[in-house]
Coordinates of C-alpha atoms in Angstrom, one line a residue:
Chain A
M1 CA 19.1 -39.5 10.7
W2 CA 20.3 -37.2 8.4
G3 CA 18.0 -37.2 5.5
K4 CA 15.1 -37.9 7.2
G5 CA 14.0 -34.3 6.9
L6 CA 14.4 -34.8 3.3
I7 CA 12.2 -37.9 3.1
T8 CA 9.5 -35.9 5.1
G9 CA 9.6 -33.0 2.3
M10 CA 9.0 -35.6 -0.4
K11 CA 6.1 -37.1 1.0
V12 CA 4.8 -33.6 1.4
T13 CA 5.0 -32.8 -2.2
W14 CA 4.2 -36.9 -3.5
G15 CA 0.8 -36.0 -1.1
H16 CA 0.2 -33.2 -3.7
W17 CA 0.2 -35.1 -6.7
F18 CA -3.1 -36.3 -6.5
G19 CA -4.5 -33.9 -4.8
K20 CA -7.1 -30.8 -6.0
K21 CA -5.5 -28.5 -8.5
E22 CA -5.3 -24.9 -7.0
T23 CA -5.1 -23.3 -10.5
V24 CA -7.7 -22.8 -13.4
Y25 CA -6.7 -23.1 -17.3
Y26 CA -7.2 -19.1 -17.6
P27 CA -8.4 -18.6 -21.2
E28 CA -10.7 -21.0 -21.2
E29 CA -11.9 -20.9 -17.5
K30 CA -12.3 -17.4 -16.0
L31 CA -12.6 -16.7 -12.2
P32 CA -15.6 -14.3 -11.0
M33 CA -14.6 -11.2 -10.2
T34 CA -16.0 -9.9 -6.8
E35 CA -18.4 -7.2 -6.0
R36 CA -16.0 -4.8 -4.9
F37 CA -13.7 -5.4 -7.7
R38 CA -11.9 -2.3 -8.7
G39 CA -10.3 -2.5 -12.2
G40 CA -11.2 -1.9 -15.8
H41 CA -12.7 0.5 -17.7
L42 CA -15.1 3.1 -16.0
A43 CA -18.6 2.6 -17.2
F44 CA -20.1 5.5 -17.2
D45 CA -24.1 6.6 -17.0
E46 CA -25.0 9.4 -18.9
E47 CA -28.4 10.2 -17.5
K48 CA -27.3 10.3 -13.9
C49 CA -24.6 12.5 -14.3
I50 CA -24.6 15.9 -13.5
G51 CA -21.4 17.3 -14.7
C52 CA -20.5 18.1 -10.8
K53 CA -16.9 17.1 -11.7
L54 CA -16.1 15.9 -8.5
C55 CA -14.8 12.4 -9.3
A56 CA -11.9 14.5 -11.7
I57 CA -11.4 16.9 -8.3
G58 CA -10.9 13.9 -6.4
C59 CA -8.6 12.1 -8.2
P60 CA -4.7 12.4 -7.1
N61 CA -3.4 11.7 -10.3
A62 CA -5.4 13.8 -12.7
A63 CA -6.5 10.9 -15.0
L64 CA -9.9 12.4 -15.3
D65 CA -10.0 14.9 -18.4
L66 CA -13.5 16.2 -18.8
T67 CA -15.4 18.7 -20.8
V68 CA -18.2 19.8 -19.7
S69 CA -21.0 21.9 -21.3
V70 CA -23.7 24.2 -19.9
D71 CA -27.0 24.9 -22.2
E72 CA -29.8 27.5 -22.5
N73 CA -31.4 26.2 -19.2
K74 CA -28.3 26.3 -17.3
K75 CA -28.1 22.6 -17.1
R76 CA -24.7 20.7 -17.2
H77 CA -23.6 18.1 -20.2
M78 CA -20.9 16.1 -19.9
E79 CA -19.2 16.5 -23.7
S80 CA -16.3 14.0 -23.4
Y81 CA -15.5 12.0 -20.0
V82 CA -11.4 10.8 -21.2
H83 CA -10.1 8.5 -18.4
Q84 CA -6.2 7.8 -18.9
I85 CA -5.4 4.8 -17.7
G86 CA -1.9 5.0 -17.6
R87 CA -2.2 7.9 -14.4
C88 CA -5.0 5.7 -12.9
M89 CA -4.2 3.9 -9.2
Y90 CA -7.6 2.4 -9.2
C91 CA -7.8 4.2 -5.6
D92 CA -11.7 4.3 -6.0
L93 CA -12.3 8.0 -5.1
C94 CA -13.6 9.1 -8.5
I95 CA -16.3 6.5 -7.8
E96 CA -16.5 7.4 -4.0
A97 CA -16.6 11.2 -5.0
C98 CA -19.6 10.9 -7.4
P99 CA -23.1 12.1 -5.8
T100 CA -25.1 10.6 -8.3
K101 CA -23.2 7.2 -9.0
A102 CA -22.9 7.9 -12.2
I103 CA -19.7 5.8 -12.8
S104 CA -18.6 2.3 -11.8
W105 CA -16.1 -0.1 -12.8
D106 CA -16.8 -2.5 -15.6
K107 CA -15.1 -5.5 -14.1
N108 CA -13.2 -6.2 -16.9
Y109 CA -9.5 -7.4 -16.4
E110 CA -8.2 -8.2 -20.0
F111 CA -7.6 -4.6 -21.1
A112 CA -3.8 -5.0 -21.6
S113 CA -2.7 -3.0 -24.7
Y114 CA 0.2 -2.9 -27.1
F115 CA 0.0 1.2 -27.9
K116 CA 0.4 3.9 -25.6
E117 CA -2.7 5.5 -27.3
D118 CA -5.6 2.4 -26.3
M119 CA -4.4 3.7 -22.5
T120 CA -7.3 6.8 -23.4
Y121 CA -10.1 5.9 -24.0
D122 CA -13.3 8.4 -23.8
A123 CA -15.8 6.7 -21.0
L124 CA -18.4 8.9 -22.7
V125 CA -18.4 7.2 -26.4
E126 CA -17.7 3.8 -25.0
A127 CA -21.4 4.1 -22.6
R128 CA -23.3 5.2 -26.4
N129 CA -21.4 2.5 -28.3
R130 CA -23.0 0.3 -25.2
R131 CA -26.1 1.6 -25.5
G132 CA -26.3 1.6 -29.3
N133 CA -25.5 -2.3 -29.0
N134 CA -28.5 -3.2 -26.8
E135 CA -30.7 -1.0 -28.8
Chain B
M1 CA 52.5 -18.7 -7.0
A2 CA 49.0 -17.6 -8.2
Q3 CA 48.5 -13.6 -8.0
T4 CA 45.4 -12.7 -5.9
E5 CA 43.1 -9.5 -5.9
K6 CA 40.5 -8.4 -4.7
Y7 CA 37.7 -7.9 -7.3
V8 CA 33.7 -6.3 -7.3
L9 CA 30.7 -8.6 -8.3
N10 CA 27.3 -6.2 -9.3
M11 CA 24.7 -8.4 -7.9
G12 CA 21.5 -6.7 -9.3
P13 CA 19.7 -4.3 -9.8
Q14 CA 18.5 -7.2 -12.6
H15 CA 19.5 -10.8 -10.7
P16 CA 16.9 -12.9 -9.8
S17 CA 18.1 -13.7 -6.5
T18 CA 18.0 -9.8 -5.1
H19 CA 14.6 -8.9 -4.0
G20 CA 13.5 -6.2 -6.3
V21 CA 15.6 -3.6 -7.8
L22 CA 18.2 -3.8 -5.1
Q23 CA 22.0 -3.8 -6.6
V24 CA 24.8 -4.7 -4.1
Q25 CA 28.1 -4.6 -4.7
V26 CA 29.8 -7.6 -3.5
E27 CA 33.8 -7.2 -2.7
L28 CA 35.2 -10.4 -2.9
D29 CA 38.6 -12.2 -2.4
G30 CA 38.1 -15.3 -4.0
E31 CA 34.6 -17.0 -2.9
N32 CA 34.8 -14.8 0.4
I33 CA 32.9 -11.8 1.0
V34 CA 35.1 -8.9 1.9
G35 CA 32.1 -6.3 1.7
A36 CA 28.8 -5.8 0.2
K37 CA 27.2 -2.5 -0.3
P38 CA 23.6 -1.5 -1.2
V39 CA 23.1 0.7 -3.9
M40 CA 19.8 2.6 -3.9
G41 CA 17.3 4.6 -5.9
Y42 CA 16.2 2.7 -8.8
L43 CA 12.5 2.5 -7.2
H44 CA 12.4 6.1 -6.2
R45 CA 8.9 8.1 -6.8
G46 CA 9.0 10.8 -4.6
I47 CA 6.4 9.6 -2.6
E48 CA 6.8 12.0 0.4
K49 CA 7.1 15.0 -1.7
L50 CA 4.5 13.7 -4.1
M51 CA 2.0 13.9 -0.9
E52 CA 2.8 17.9 -0.4
S53 CA 1.2 18.2 -3.7
R54 CA -2.2 16.0 -2.4
T55 CA -4.7 16.3 0.0
Y56 CA -5.1 14.1 3.0
V57 CA -7.3 11.6 1.6
Q58 CA -5.3 11.7 -1.7
C59 CA -2.2 10.9 0.2
V60 CA -3.5 7.6 1.2
P61 CA -3.4 5.4 -2.0
F62 CA 0.2 6.1 -2.3
T63 CA 1.0 4.4 0.8
D64 CA -0.3 1.1 -0.8
R65 CA 3.0 1.8 -2.8
L66 CA 5.5 2.1 -0.3
D67 CA 5.5 -1.9 0.9
Y68 CA 3.8 -3.0 -1.6
V69 CA 3.0 -6.6 0.2
S70 CA 1.7 -5.6 3.2
A71 CA -0.2 -2.5 1.6
M72 CA -2.5 -2.6 4.8
N73 CA -0.2 -1.7 7.4
N74 CA 1.1 1.2 5.3
N75 CA -2.9 2.6 5.0
L76 CA -2.6 1.9 8.8
G77 CA 0.1 4.2 9.9
F78 CA -0.7 6.8 7.5
C79 CA -4.6 7.3 8.4
M80 CA -3.5 6.8 12.4
A81 CA -0.9 9.7 11.9
V82 CA -3.4 11.8 10.5
E83 CA -6.1 11.2 12.8
K84 CA -3.8 12.1 15.8
L85 CA -3.2 15.3 14.3
A86 CA -6.6 15.9 13.1
G87 CA -8.4 14.7 16.6
I88 CA -10.3 11.7 14.8
E89 CA -12.1 9.0 17.0
V90 CA -12.3 6.0 14.9
P91 CA -15.2 3.9 15.8
E92 CA -14.5 0.6 17.7
R93 CA -15.4 -2.0 14.9
A94 CA -13.3 -0.2 12.3
E95 CA -10.4 -0.7 15.0
Y96 CA -10.9 -4.4 14.6
I97 CA -11.9 -4.7 10.8
R98 CA -8.3 -2.9 10.6
V99 CA -6.2 -5.3 12.9
I100 CA -7.8 -8.0 10.7
C101 CA -7.0 -6.6 7.7
A102 CA -3.2 -5.4 9.1
E103 CA -2.6 -9.0 10.2
L104 CA -4.1 -10.9 7.3
N105 CA -1.5 -8.5 5.6
R106 CA 1.3 -9.4 8.0
I107 CA 0.9 -12.9 7.2
A108 CA 0.8 -12.6 3.3
S109 CA 3.9 -10.8 3.6
H110 CA 5.3 -13.7 5.5
H111 CA 4.5 -15.9 2.8
V112 CA 6.3 -13.5 0.0
F113 CA 9.6 -14.2 2.8
I114 CA 9.2 -18.0 3.1
G115 CA 8.9 -17.7 -0.8
S116 CA 11.5 -16.4 -2.0
L117 CA 13.7 -17.5 0.9
T118 CA 13.5 -21.1 -0.2
N119 CA 13.6 -19.7 -3.8
D120 CA 16.8 -18.3 -3.3
L121 CA 17.9 -21.1 -1.4
G122 CA 17.4 -23.3 -4.7
S123 CA 14.1 -24.6 -3.9
A124 CA 11.4 -23.5 -6.3
T125 CA 9.0 -25.6 -4.8
G126 CA 8.9 -23.8 -1.7
M127 CA 7.7 -20.8 -3.4
I128 CA 4.9 -22.2 -5.2
Y129 CA 3.6 -23.8 -1.6
A130 CA 3.8 -20.1 0.2
F131 CA 2.4 -18.3 -2.6
R132 CA -0.8 -20.9 -2.9
D133 CA -1.6 -19.6 0.3
R134 CA -0.7 -16.1 0.2
E135 CA -3.3 -16.1 -2.7
K136 CA -5.9 -17.3 -0.3
I137 CA -5.4 -13.6 1.7
L138 CA -5.4 -12.0 -1.3
D139 CA -8.9 -13.7 -2.3
L140 CA -10.1 -12.4 1.1
F141 CA -8.8 -9.2 -0.2
N142 CA -10.5 -9.1 -3.1
I143 CA -13.5 -9.5 -1.6
I144 CA -13.6 -6.6 1.1
C145 CA -11.8 -4.1 -0.9
G146 CA -11.9 -5.3 -4.5
A147 CA -8.1 -5.1 -5.1
R148 CA -5.6 -7.7 -4.4
M149 CA -2.2 -5.7 -3.3
T150 CA -3.0 -2.2 -3.5
A151 CA -5.6 -2.3 -1.1
H152 CA -6.4 1.5 -0.2
Y153 CA -9.1 0.2 2.2
I154 CA -8.3 1.5 5.5
R155 CA -9.4 5.5 5.2
I156 CA -8.8 8.3 7.7
G157 CA -11.3 7.8 10.0
G158 CA -12.0 4.4 9.3
V159 CA -12.5 1.9 6.8
A160 CA -13.8 2.1 3.0
A161 CA -16.8 -0.8 3.2
D162 CA -18.2 -2.4 5.8
A163 CA -16.5 -6.0 6.0
Q164 CA -19.3 -8.5 4.4
D165 CA -20.6 -11.8 6.4
E166 CA -18.8 -13.4 3.5
F167 CA -15.0 -12.2 4.3
L168 CA -15.9 -12.7 8.0
R169 CA -16.8 -16.2 7.2
D170 CA -13.6 -16.7 4.5
T171 CA -11.4 -15.2 7.2
Q172 CA -12.3 -17.7 10.0
K173 CA -11.8 -20.3 7.2
F174 CA -8.7 -19.5 6.5
I175 CA -7.7 -19.0 10.3
D176 CA -8.9 -22.8 10.9
Y177 CA -6.4 -23.8 8.0
V178 CA -3.2 -21.9 9.2
P179 CA -2.1 -24.9 11.6
E180 CA -2.4 -27.0 8.9
M181 CA -0.4 -24.9 6.5
L182 CA 2.2 -24.0 9.0
D183 CA 2.7 -27.9 9.6
E184 CA 3.2 -28.5 6.1
Y185 CA 5.8 -25.8 5.3
N186 CA 7.5 -27.4 8.7
K187 CA 7.5 -30.7 6.7
L188 CA 8.6 -29.5 4.0
F189 CA 11.6 -27.1 4.5
S190 CA 12.2 -26.6 8.1
G191 CA 13.3 -30.1 8.5
N192 CA 15.1 -30.3 5.8
E193 CA 18.5 -30.8 6.4
I194 CA 20.2 -28.7 3.6
F195 CA 18.0 -25.6 4.4
Q196 CA 19.1 -26.2 8.3
A197 CA 22.9 -26.3 7.0
R198 CA 22.6 -23.1 5.2
M199 CA 20.3 -21.2 7.6
K200 CA 21.7 -21.8 10.7
K201 CA 24.7 -19.9 12.5
T202 CA 25.1 -18.0 8.6
S203 CA 25.0 -14.1 9.0
I204 CA 24.7 -13.6 13.0
I205 CA 23.6 -10.7 14.0
T206 CA 24.0 -9.9 17.9
K207 CA 21.5 -8.3 20.0
E208 CA 24.1 -5.0 20.6
M209 CA 25.0 -4.6 17.0
A210 CA 20.8 -4.9 16.0
L211 CA 20.4 -2.0 18.4
K212 CA 23.3 -0.2 16.8
F213 CA 22.3 -0.7 13.5
G214 CA 18.6 0.6 14.6
M215 CA 17.1 -2.1 13.0
S216 CA 13.5 -3.2 14.1
G217 CA 10.2 -5.9 13.3
P218 CA 11.5 -9.4 13.2
N219 CA 14.9 -8.8 12.4
I220 CA 15.8 -7.1 16.0
R221 CA 13.2 -9.9 17.5
A222 CA 15.6 -12.7 16.1
S223 CA 18.2 -11.2 17.8
G224 CA 16.6 -11.5 20.9
V225 CA 15.5 -7.7 21.7
D226 CA 11.6 -7.5 22.7
Y227 CA 10.8 -4.9 20.7
D228 CA 7.4 -5.1 19.4
I229 CA 5.3 -1.5 18.8
R230 CA 2.1 -3.7 19.2
K231 CA 3.2 -4.2 23.0
I232 CA 5.0 -0.9 23.3
D233 CA 2.5 1.3 21.9
K234 CA -0.7 -0.3 21.9
Y235 CA -2.2 1.3 19.0
G236 CA -5.8 1.1 17.4
A237 CA -7.4 -2.1 19.0
Y238 CA -3.9 -4.2 19.6
G239 CA -4.4 -3.5 23.4
K240 CA -7.4 -5.7 23.7
F241 CA -5.8 -8.5 22.6
D242 CA -3.3 -11.4 24.0
F243 CA -0.6 -12.1 22.1
D244 CA 3.1 -13.0 22.2
V245 CA 6.2 -11.6 20.9
P246 CA 8.4 -14.8 19.7
L247 CA 12.2 -13.9 20.4
G248 CA 15.1 -15.5 18.8
K249 CA 18.3 -16.5 20.8
R250 CA 21.4 -16.2 18.3
G251 CA 20.1 -14.0 15.6
D252 CA 21.2 -16.0 12.6
N253 CA 19.6 -16.7 9.2
W254 CA 17.5 -19.3 11.1
D255 CA 16.3 -17.3 13.9
R256 CA 15.1 -14.9 11.5
Y257 CA 12.7 -17.7 9.6
M258 CA 11.6 -19.0 12.9
I259 CA 10.7 -15.8 14.3
R260 CA 8.3 -15.3 11.2
M261 CA 6.7 -18.5 11.2
K262 CA 5.8 -18.1 14.8
E263 CA 4.6 -14.6 14.4
I264 CA 2.1 -16.1 11.5
A265 CA 0.7 -18.3 14.7
E266 CA 0.3 -14.8 16.8
S267 CA -1.2 -13.1 14.0
A268 CA -3.5 -15.7 13.7
K269 CA -4.3 -15.7 17.3
I270 CA -5.1 -12.2 16.6
I271 CA -7.3 -12.4 14.2
Q272 CA -9.2 -15.5 15.8
Q273 CA -10.1 -13.1 18.7
A274 CA -10.7 -10.1 16.9
L275 CA -13.3 -12.1 15.1
D276 CA -14.9 -13.7 18.1
N277 CA -15.0 -10.1 19.8
M278 CA -16.4 -8.1 16.5
P279 CA -18.1 -5.8 17.8
E280 CA -21.3 -4.0 15.9
G281 CA -21.6 -0.3 15.2
P282 CA -20.2 2.1 12.2
Y283 CA -17.3 1.2 10.4
M284 CA -16.1 5.2 9.5
A285 CA -16.2 8.4 11.7
K286 CA -17.8 11.8 11.0
V287 CA -15.0 12.8 9.1
P288 CA -15.2 16.3 7.3
K289 CA -15.7 15.9 3.3
V290 CA -12.6 18.9 3.7
L291 CA -10.1 17.9 5.6
R292 CA -8.1 20.6 7.1
P293 CA -6.2 19.3 10.5
P294 CA -4.8 22.4 12.7
K295 CA -1.4 23.4 12.1
G296 CA 0.9 21.3 14.1
D297 CA 3.0 17.9 13.7
A298 CA 2.0 14.5 14.6
Y299 CA 4.3 11.3 14.1
H300 CA 2.5 7.8 14.8
R301 CA 4.4 4.7 14.1
V302 CA 3.1 1.1 13.7
E303 CA 4.7 -2.4 13.6
N304 CA 4.8 -2.7 10.1
T305 CA 5.8 -6.4 8.7
R306 CA 9.2 -5.4 8.3
G307 CA 9.4 -3.2 11.2
E308 CA 8.8 0.1 12.9
L309 CA 6.8 2.3 9.9
G310 CA 6.4 5.8 11.2
F311 CA 4.7 9.0 9.5
Y312 CA 5.7 12.3 10.1
I313 CA 3.2 14.7 9.3
V314 CA 3.8 18.7 9.7
S315 CA 0.3 20.5 8.9
D316 CA 0.1 24.5 8.0
G317 CA -3.6 24.3 8.8
S318 CA -4.4 23.5 4.9
T319 CA -5.8 20.8 3.0
K320 CA -2.5 19.3 2.1
P321 CA 0.5 18.4 4.1
Y322 CA 3.4 20.7 4.3
R323 CA 5.8 17.9 4.7
V324 CA 5.8 13.8 4.9
H325 CA 8.3 12.0 6.3
I326 CA 8.3 8.7 6.5
R327 CA 10.6 6.3 8.8
R328 CA 11.1 2.7 6.6
P329 CA 12.0 -0.3 8.6
S330 CA 13.4 -1.9 5.3
F331 CA 15.6 1.3 4.7
V332 CA 17.1 1.1 8.2
N333 CA 17.2 -2.9 8.4
L334 CA 19.1 -2.6 5.0
Q335 CA 22.3 -1.1 7.3
A336 CA 23.0 -4.6 8.3
L337 CA 23.5 -6.3 5.5
D338 CA 27.2 -5.2 5.3
T339 CA 27.9 -6.8 8.6
M340 CA 25.9 -9.6 7.8
C341 CA 27.9 -10.5 4.6
K342 CA 31.5 -10.0 5.7
G343 CA 33.0 -13.4 6.2
M344 CA 30.4 -15.2 4.6
L345 CA 30.3 -17.0 1.1
L346 CA 28.9 -15.5 -2.1
A347 CA 26.5 -18.2 -1.7
D348 CA 25.6 -17.3 1.6
A349 CA 25.1 -13.2 0.5
V350 CA 21.8 -14.2 -1.3
T351 CA 20.5 -15.9 1.8
A352 CA 21.2 -12.8 3.8
F353 CA 19.5 -10.6 1.6
A354 CA 16.4 -12.6 2.1
T355 CA 16.6 -13.0 5.5
I356 CA 16.9 -9.3 6.0
D357 CA 13.9 -8.8 3.9
P358 CA 14.2 -5.4 2.3
L359 CA 11.1 -4.2 -0.1
M360 CA 12.5 -1.9 -2.5
G361 CA 9.5 0.0 -3.0
E362 CA 9.9 1.0 1.2
V363 CA 13.7 1.6 0.5
D364 CA 13.4 4.0 -2.3
C365 CA 10.0 5.3 -1.0

C-alpha cells in the first residue's frame, strides 16, 4: 500500500515527542570535558619548566613563540611564552614533547574572540595572574 | 514558437545542497541536465606541499584535515605508509585499537552521508537523527583522544594513548545500540515511498563505467564490483576479522544508499570482534625520537570511508619527507558526476552529489 512507509516514519517521529531530550540548555547547563580533552589555552607551570624549547620545536605550525634567558648560574628562565591560537591545530604535540609536563590544556572551550589580537596571549602572564588570584 | 536555448547554472560554491565548497556548472536544457562540470580548488590548502617542510611526526595532524569526517582512517593510512617505509612493527593491541577507531569513524562518516542525503532530499528531520547518533561516536573519540573530529590519535608506531576501560565500555554500549539505530533509520527513511521514488533507478553507474572511472569504496561496490581493500590487502589486523562486503546490483542512488546502511552493520560486526579479542600489551612501538626512514619510497593504501586512500611517500633519508602524494578517493569518484547527472532532472543532480559523497577537504587536499 502506497503511504504505509510514510505512516511508519511518522510513528517514529511521534514516538520521540515524549522521549528524553538529547540536548542540554547550553549556557545554563554545560557538559563536562573529558580527561584527555584538547582545547583552550595552555596552562603553564613556571616552576616545572626548564626552558628546553622542545614544545616549540615539536610544533608543526610554529604557533609557540618563546623567549628564554640564561642567568649567571647558567639556569634557563622563560621570559615569555606566547601562544598564537590562530596557528594552533590542537594536535597535542607540544604537550607530549615536554619532558617535565610543564604545560597542559586548561580545558576551556569558551575563548572565541572578536579581534585577531585576542588570539595571541602569553601563557606565562596568564599563569602568574592565576597564581596571584589564588594567593 | 517559443525559442529555447541551453543555459549554465552555477550550483555552489555557496549552495545549501552542495557538500562543502564544491561548485558545479550545470548545463541545462529546460529542466533536463545536459552536462555537469565540477569546479574544484576552493578548499585547496596545499597539504602535500606542507608535508615536505614538516617532520614525519608533524605531518600526521595534517592528514586529519583531508577527509575531516573520517580523520582516523586518514591517520591510519599515513602512519602505515611511514611504518612501511621505516620498517616499524606495530604492537597487536595498537592494531586492534586502530581497527576499532577506524571502523567507528566509518560509521560516523556514513552518518554524515545519511544525514546530508536526507537533508538534500528535503527531509531535515533525517539529518537530525543521523547526527544524533554520530554524536555518540564523536563523544567516544573525545574520551579516547580528546578531540571529536581532528583526532590525531593514530600515530607512527601505534596509537597516542591506551584505550581506557571507559572507552571500551561505551563502545560496547554503542555497538549494542546499532541494530536498533538501523531499524529506526529503515522505518524512518528506507521505507518511505517518496524517498524510494527519488532514489531508485536514478543516476545509474554500471559496472563497466565504475571501473573505467577508477571509482572505489561504497560507490564501486554499489555497482556490483567486489573491491574492498580491507579484504584484498588485509592490512593491519583486518585479516583476523570475519566480515562480509555488501554489494549492489544496479548501481543507482538507492544501491549506493543501501550499501552504506549495510556497511554500518558490518563495521559494527568488526568492532564487536575486536572488542571481544582485545589483546593486552603495549600500545606503542619503540619509535626513535628523531625518525629518519631510509632512502626509498613506499605506497600504502587503506579502505577509507569513501574509497581507496593511498599515500605515496618518497624519503631522501632526512627527517622530512621528500615528496608526499595522496591518492584521494573523493577526487577520483567525482569524475562520475557528469555521467550520473546527464539526462536527469535538476532536482536529481542534488541526489547524485549526495550519493557520490564527495568531501571537499579531500578533493582539493
